[in-house]
Coordinates of C-alpha atoms (C1' of nucleotides) and ligand atoms in Angstrom, one line a residue:
Chain S
M1 CA 0.0 0.0 0.0
K2 CA 1.7 3.1 -1.2
L3 CA 0.8 6.6 -0.2
I4 CA 2.6 8.2 -3.1
T5 CA 2.8 7.0 -6.7
R6 CA 5.7 7.5 -9.1
N7 CA 4.3 10.4 -11.0
T8 CA 3.6 12.4 -7.8
D9 CA 7.1 11.6 -6.7
Y10 CA 8.7 12.8 -10.0
A11 CA 6.5 15.9 -9.9
L12 CA 7.7 16.7 -6.4
R13 CA 11.3 16.3 -7.4
A14 CA 10.9 18.5 -10.5
L15 CA 9.2 21.1 -8.5
C16 CA 11.9 21.1 -5.9
Y17 CA 14.5 21.5 -8.6
M18 CA 12.7 24.4 -10.1
S19 CA 12.2 26.1 -6.9
K20 CA 16.0 26.0 -6.4
H21 CA 16.7 27.3 -10.0
E22 CA 15.2 30.5 -11.2
G23 CA 14.2 30.9 -14.8
L24 CA 13.1 28.4 -17.4
V25 CA 14.1 24.8 -17.1
T26 CA 13.7 22.4 -20.0
V27 CA 12.6 18.8 -19.7
G28 CA 15.9 17.7 -21.0
R29 CA 17.7 19.4 -18.2
L30 CA 15.4 17.9 -15.6
V31 CA 15.7 14.4 -16.7
Q32 CA 19.4 14.8 -16.8
K33 CA 19.5 16.0 -13.2
L34 CA 16.8 13.7 -11.8
G35 CA 17.3 10.5 -13.9
V36 CA 13.7 10.1 -15.0
P37 CA 12.5 8.9 -18.4
Q38 CA 12.1 12.0 -20.6
P39 CA 8.7 11.5 -22.2
F40 CA 7.2 10.6 -18.9
M41 CA 8.6 13.6 -17.2
R42 CA 7.3 15.7 -20.1
K43 CA 3.8 14.4 -19.6
I44 CA 4.0 15.2 -15.9
L45 CA 5.2 18.7 -16.5
Q46 CA 2.5 19.3 -19.1
K47 CA -0.1 18.3 -16.5
L48 CA 1.3 20.6 -13.9
N49 CA 1.1 23.3 -16.6
K50 CA -2.5 22.6 -17.2
E51 CA -3.1 22.7 -13.5
R52 CA -1.5 26.1 -13.5
I53 CA 1.2 25.1 -11.1
L54 CA 3.8 25.6 -13.7
E55 CA 3.9 27.9 -16.7
S56 CA 5.5 26.9 -19.9
H57 CA 7.2 28.7 -22.8
K58 CA 7.4 27.1 -26.2
G59 CA 10.2 27.4 -28.7
Q60 CA 13.9 27.6 -28.5
G61 CA 15.0 28.8 -25.2
G62 CA 11.7 27.7 -23.7
G63 CA 10.9 25.5 -20.8
F64 CA 9.0 25.4 -17.6
K65 CA 9.0 27.5 -14.4
L66 CA 7.0 27.7 -11.3
K67 CA 3.9 29.8 -11.7
I68 CA 3.3 30.1 -8.0
S69 CA 5.5 30.4 -4.9
P70 CA 6.9 27.1 -3.5
K71 CA 5.3 28.2 -0.3
K72 CA 1.9 27.9 -1.9
I73 CA 2.5 24.6 -3.6
Y74 CA 1.0 22.0 -1.3
M75 CA 2.0 18.4 -1.5
V76 CA -1.5 17.3 -1.1
E77 CA -2.5 19.2 -4.2
I78 CA 0.2 17.4 -6.2
M79 CA -1.1 14.2 -4.9
R80 CA -4.6 15.1 -5.9
V81 CA -3.5 16.0 -9.4
F82 CA -1.8 12.7 -10.0
Q83 CA -3.7 10.3 -7.8
G84 CA -7.1 11.8 -7.6
P85 CA -8.7 13.1 -4.5
L86 CA -8.0 11.2 -1.3
G87 CA -11.1 9.2 -0.9
L88 CA -12.8 6.1 0.4
N89 CA -13.3 3.0 -1.6
G90 CA -16.3 2.0 -3.7
C91 CA -18.4 0.9 -0.8
F92 CA -18.2 4.1 1.1
L93 CA -18.7 6.3 -1.8
K94 CA -21.1 4.4 -4.1
K95 CA -23.9 4.0 -1.7
D96 CA -25.6 1.5 -3.9
I97 CA -23.0 -1.2 -3.1
C98 CA -23.4 -1.0 0.7
P99 CA -26.4 -2.1 2.6
N100 CA -25.6 0.1 5.6
K101 CA -25.7 3.3 3.8
G102 CA -26.5 6.1 6.1
K103 CA -25.9 4.8 9.6
C104 CA -22.4 3.5 8.9
V105 CA -19.9 4.1 11.7
L106 CA -16.9 3.0 9.6
R107 CA -17.6 5.6 7.0
K108 CA -17.6 8.4 9.6
K109 CA -14.4 7.1 11.2
I110 CA -12.7 6.9 7.9
R111 CA -13.8 10.4 7.1
S112 CA -12.2 11.7 10.2
I113 CA -9.0 9.8 9.5
E114 CA -8.9 11.3 6.1
E115 CA -9.2 14.8 7.6
G116 CA -6.3 14.0 9.8
V117 CA -4.1 12.8 7.0
L118 CA -5.1 15.8 4.8
G119 CA -4.4 18.1 7.7
Q120 CA -0.9 16.8 8.0
L121 CA -0.3 16.7 4.3
R122 CA -1.5 20.3 4.0
E123 CA 1.4 21.4 6.1
I124 CA 3.9 20.2 3.6
T125 CA 4.8 22.6 0.8
I126 CA 7.5 22.5 -1.8
A127 CA 9.2 25.3 0.1
S128 CA 9.3 23.1 3.2
L129 CA 11.0 20.3 1.3
I130 CA 14.0 22.1 -0.3
Chain B
M1 CA -6.5 7.6 -4.4
K2 CA -8.2 5.2 -2.2
L3 CA -7.2 4.4 1.3
I4 CA -9.1 1.1 1.4
T5 CA -9.5 -1.5 -1.3
R6 CA -12.4 -3.8 -1.9
N7 CA -11.1 -6.9 -0.2
T8 CA -10.3 -4.9 3.0
D9 CA -13.8 -3.5 2.9
Y10 CA -15.5 -6.8 2.5
A11 CA -13.3 -8.3 5.2
L12 CA -14.3 -5.5 7.6
R13 CA -17.9 -6.0 6.9
A14 CA -17.6 -9.8 7.4
L15 CA -15.8 -9.3 10.6
C16 CA -18.4 -6.8 11.8
Y17 CA -21.2 -9.3 11.0
M18 CA -19.4 -12.1 12.8
S19 CA -18.8 -10.0 15.9
K20 CA -22.6 -9.5 16.0
H21 CA -23.4 -13.1 15.5
E22 CA -22.1 -15.7 17.8
G23 CA -21.2 -19.1 16.5
L24 CA -20.2 -20.4 13.1
V25 CA -21.1 -18.4 10.0
T26 CA -20.9 -19.9 6.5
V27 CA -19.7 -18.1 3.5
G28 CA -23.1 -18.6 1.9
R29 CA -24.8 -16.8 4.8
L30 CA -22.4 -13.9 4.6
V31 CA -22.7 -13.2 0.9
Q32 CA -26.5 -13.4 1.3
K33 CA -26.3 -10.8 4.0
L34 CA -23.6 -8.6 2.5
G35 CA -24.2 -8.9 -1.2
V36 CA -20.7 -9.9 -2.2
P37 CA -19.6 -12.4 -4.7
Q38 CA -19.3 -15.8 -3.0
P39 CA -15.9 -17.1 -4.3
F40 CA -14.3 -13.8 -3.6
M41 CA -15.6 -13.7 -0.1
R42 CA -14.4 -17.2 0.4
K43 CA -10.9 -16.2 -0.6
I44 CA -11.0 -13.4 1.8
L45 CA -12.2 -15.5 4.7
Q46 CA -9.6 -18.1 4.0
K47 CA -6.9 -15.5 4.2
L48 CA -8.3 -14.2 7.5
N49 CA -8.2 -17.8 8.7
K50 CA -4.6 -18.2 7.7
E51 CA -3.8 -14.9 9.5
R52 CA -5.4 -16.4 12.5
I53 CA -8.0 -13.7 12.8
L54 CA -10.7 -16.2 12.1
E55 CA -11.0 -19.9 12.8
S56 CA -12.7 -22.3 10.4
H57 CA -14.5 -25.5 10.7
K58 CA -14.9 -27.8 7.8
G59 CA -17.8 -30.1 6.9
Q60 CA -21.5 -29.9 7.2
G61 CA -22.5 -27.4 9.9
G62 CA -19.1 -25.8 9.5
G63 CA -18.2 -22.2 8.9
F64 CA -16.1 -19.4 10.3
K65 CA -16.0 -17.5 13.5
L66 CA -13.8 -14.9 15.1
K67 CA -10.7 -16.3 16.7
I68 CA -9.9 -13.2 18.7
S69 CA -12.0 -10.5 20.4
P70 CA -13.4 -7.7 18.2
K71 CA -11.6 -5.4 20.5
K72 CA -8.3 -6.8 19.5
I73 CA -8.9 -6.8 15.7
Y74 CA -7.4 -3.6 14.4
M75 CA -8.4 -2.1 11.2
V76 CA -4.8 -1.3 10.3
E77 CA -4.0 -5.0 10.6
I78 CA -6.8 -5.9 8.2
M79 CA -5.4 -3.3 5.8
R80 CA -2.0 -4.8 6.1
V81 CA -3.2 -8.3 5.4
F82 CA -5.0 -7.2 2.2
Q83 CA -3.0 -4.2 1.0
G84 CA 0.4 -4.8 2.4
P85 CA 2.2 -2.6 4.9
L86 CA 1.7 1.1 4.7
G87 CA 4.7 2.3 2.9
L88 CA 6.4 4.9 0.7
N89 CA 6.8 4.6 -2.9
G90 CA 9.8 3.2 -4.8
C91 CA 11.8 6.3 -4.7
F92 CA 11.7 6.6 -1.0
L93 CA 12.3 3.0 -0.3
K94 CA 14.5 1.7 -3.1
K95 CA 17.4 4.0 -2.6
D96 CA 19.0 3.1 -5.9
I97 CA 16.3 5.1 -7.7
C98 CA 16.7 8.4 -5.9
P99 CA 19.8 10.6 -6.1
N100 CA 19.2 12.3 -2.8
K101 CA 19.3 9.1 -0.8
G102 CA 20.2 9.9 2.8
K103 CA 19.6 13.6 3.2
C104 CA 16.1 13.6 1.9
V105 CA 13.7 15.8 3.8
L106 CA 10.6 14.6 2.0
R107 CA 11.3 11.0 3.1
K108 CA 11.4 12.0 6.8
K109 CA 8.2 14.1 6.5
I110 CA 6.4 11.2 4.8
R111 CA 7.6 8.9 7.5
S112 CA 6.1 11.1 10.2
I113 CA 2.9 11.4 8.3
E114 CA 2.7 7.6 8.1
E115 CA 3.2 7.4 11.8
G116 CA 0.3 9.8 12.3
V117 CA -2.0 7.8 10.0
L118 CA -1.0 4.6 11.6
G119 CA -1.6 6.0 15.0
Q120 CA -5.2 7.0 14.1
L121 CA -5.9 3.7 12.3
R122 CA -4.6 1.8 15.3
E123 CA -7.4 3.2 17.4
I124 CA -10.0 1.6 15.2
T125 CA -11.0 -1.9 16.0
I126 CA -13.9 -4.0 14.8
A127 CA -15.5 -3.5 18.2
S128 CA -15.4 0.2 17.7
L129 CA -17.3 -0.2 14.4
I130 CA -20.3 -2.3 15.3
Chain V
dA1 C1' -22.3 -43.0 1.3
dC2 C1' -23.7 -38.4 0.7
dA3 C1' -24.1 -33.7 1.3
dA4 C1' -22.3 -29.5 2.9
dA5 C1' -19.0 -27.1 4.3
dT6 C1' -13.8 -25.2 3.9
dG7 C1' -8.5 -25.7 1.9
dA8 C1' -5.6 -24.9 -1.8
dT9 C1' -4.5 -23.2 -6.0
dA10 C1' -4.6 -21.8 -10.6
dC11 C1' -6.6 -19.0 -13.8
dT12 C1' -9.0 -14.8 -16.0
dA13 C1' -10.8 -10.0 -16.2
dA14 C1' -10.7 -5.3 -15.2
dT15 C1' -8.4 -1.3 -13.7
dA16 C1' -4.6 1.7 -12.5
dT17 C1' 0.0 2.9 -13.2
dG18 C1' 4.1 3.7 -15.7
dG19 C1' 6.0 4.7 -19.9
dT20 C1' 6.4 5.6 -25.4
dA21 C1' 5.7 7.5 -29.8
dT22 C1' 4.2 10.9 -32.9
dC23 C1' 2.7 14.8 -35.0
dA24 C1' 1.3 19.6 -34.4
dT25 C1' 2.4 24.2 -32.6
dT26 C1' 5.2 28.0 -31.2
dA27 C1' 9.3 31.0 -30.6
dT28 C1' 14.2 32.0 -31.2
dT29 C1' 17.8 32.8 -34.1
dA30 C1' 21.1 32.5 -37.7
Chain T
dT1 C1' 12.5 33.1 -43.8
dA2 C1' 13.9 28.6 -42.8
dA3 C1' 16.1 25.6 -39.4
dT4 C1' 15.9 24.3 -34.8
dA5 C1' 14.6 23.7 -30.2
dA6 C1' 11.4 23.7 -27.3
dT7 C1' 6.3 22.4 -25.6
dG8 C1' 1.0 20.8 -26.7
dA9 C1' -1.9 17.2 -27.6
dT10 C1' -3.1 12.7 -28.0
dA11 C1' -3.0 8.0 -28.9
dC12 C1' -0.9 4.0 -27.8
dC13 C1' 1.6 0.1 -25.3
dA14 C1' 3.5 -2.4 -21.0
dT15 C1' 3.3 -3.7 -16.4
dA16 C1' 1.3 -4.2 -11.9
dT17 C1' -2.4 -4.4 -8.9
dT18 C1' -6.9 -5.5 -7.8
dA19 C1' -11.1 -8.1 -8.4
dG20 C1' -13.2 -12.1 -9.3
dT21 C1' -13.8 -17.2 -11.1
dA22 C1' -13.2 -22.1 -11.4
dT23 C1' -11.9 -26.5 -9.9
dC24 C1' -10.6 -30.2 -7.3
dA25 C1' -9.3 -31.9 -2.7
dT26 C1' -10.3 -32.5 2.2
dT27 C1' -13.1 -32.7 6.2
dT28 C1' -17.2 -33.7 8.9
dG29 C1' -22.0 -34.3 10.3
dT30 C1' -26.1 -37.1 9.1
Ligands
LIG1 S1 -20.9 2.5 3.8 FE1 -20.5 0.5 3.3 S2 -19.8 -0.4 5.2 FE2 -20.2 1.7 5.6
LIG2 S1 14.5 9.6 -1.2 FE1 14.0 10.1 -3.3 S2 13.3 12.2 -3.2 FE2 13.8 11.6 -1.2

DNA sequence: ACAAATGATACTAATATGGTATCATTATTA
DNA sequence: TAATAATGATACCATATTAGTATCATTTGT
């Protein structure tokens, strides 16, 4: 059971790198530094761009850079982008599966645990990692 | 990103049911009550038996029952059985992947979050769910 | 002996994750 | 203005995990 998948991981590393290096950074440079497959890294950066965490510049001399301060990039947000929102499993979400539905204790408990986890994750920003 | 997979879920429901009903419970009865595919449920119960959380009795009139008190069946243990130990991803574990290795801040942070999650999960027992 | 249960194990299907390949678009610069 | 070096978009493939099935063997009560 892993808390963090590979693309989240790579994204975090890329963001850390960029927060330490001002200006545009190309995918090529990143993979050289971080040892990650290039097309995969590219996909990841493109997603971060779409999510408006990075900004991109095309053409020669182009590349990516942080769009927002490392202090405002939360790890939990990166996890959400690549792993979807932290959630329960089918049973707890899709009510049709479960017979208990409303009065389920477990569901409430899990909810509160989630809140706890999120609370802790929310304290971690890229700035706090570098 | 789901915290709990289906087999964990089914296992929890089965354990809850059994803690409410003394005596042997057959797979057939469980799937009837919980609406879960029979062979899958069987596999799950067999695993719980191997893990010595349930005990089983073969033959006519047989079935499963709790081997230990619901107060001592921890949710985190059920998760471990079906989802493996709560852990980090490849990067953080397999050092060969990551260039940072020792001096990684993220790794430590994640560790501490894990401890927090585990701490909360450890408070949840089957007894606390029924 | 038979029926009703689990034990063991191998197999298949579906989904999620990890990763590639390719062509289109944009901007720099010689 | 054409070559080049970058990203955008998208479709595709590979692998791993999860979910579920199928089958035969074993045990036990009647
Ligand atoms: S909602 Fe399904 S067990 Fe609680
Ligand atoms: S161990 Fe890999 S980024 Fe920390």
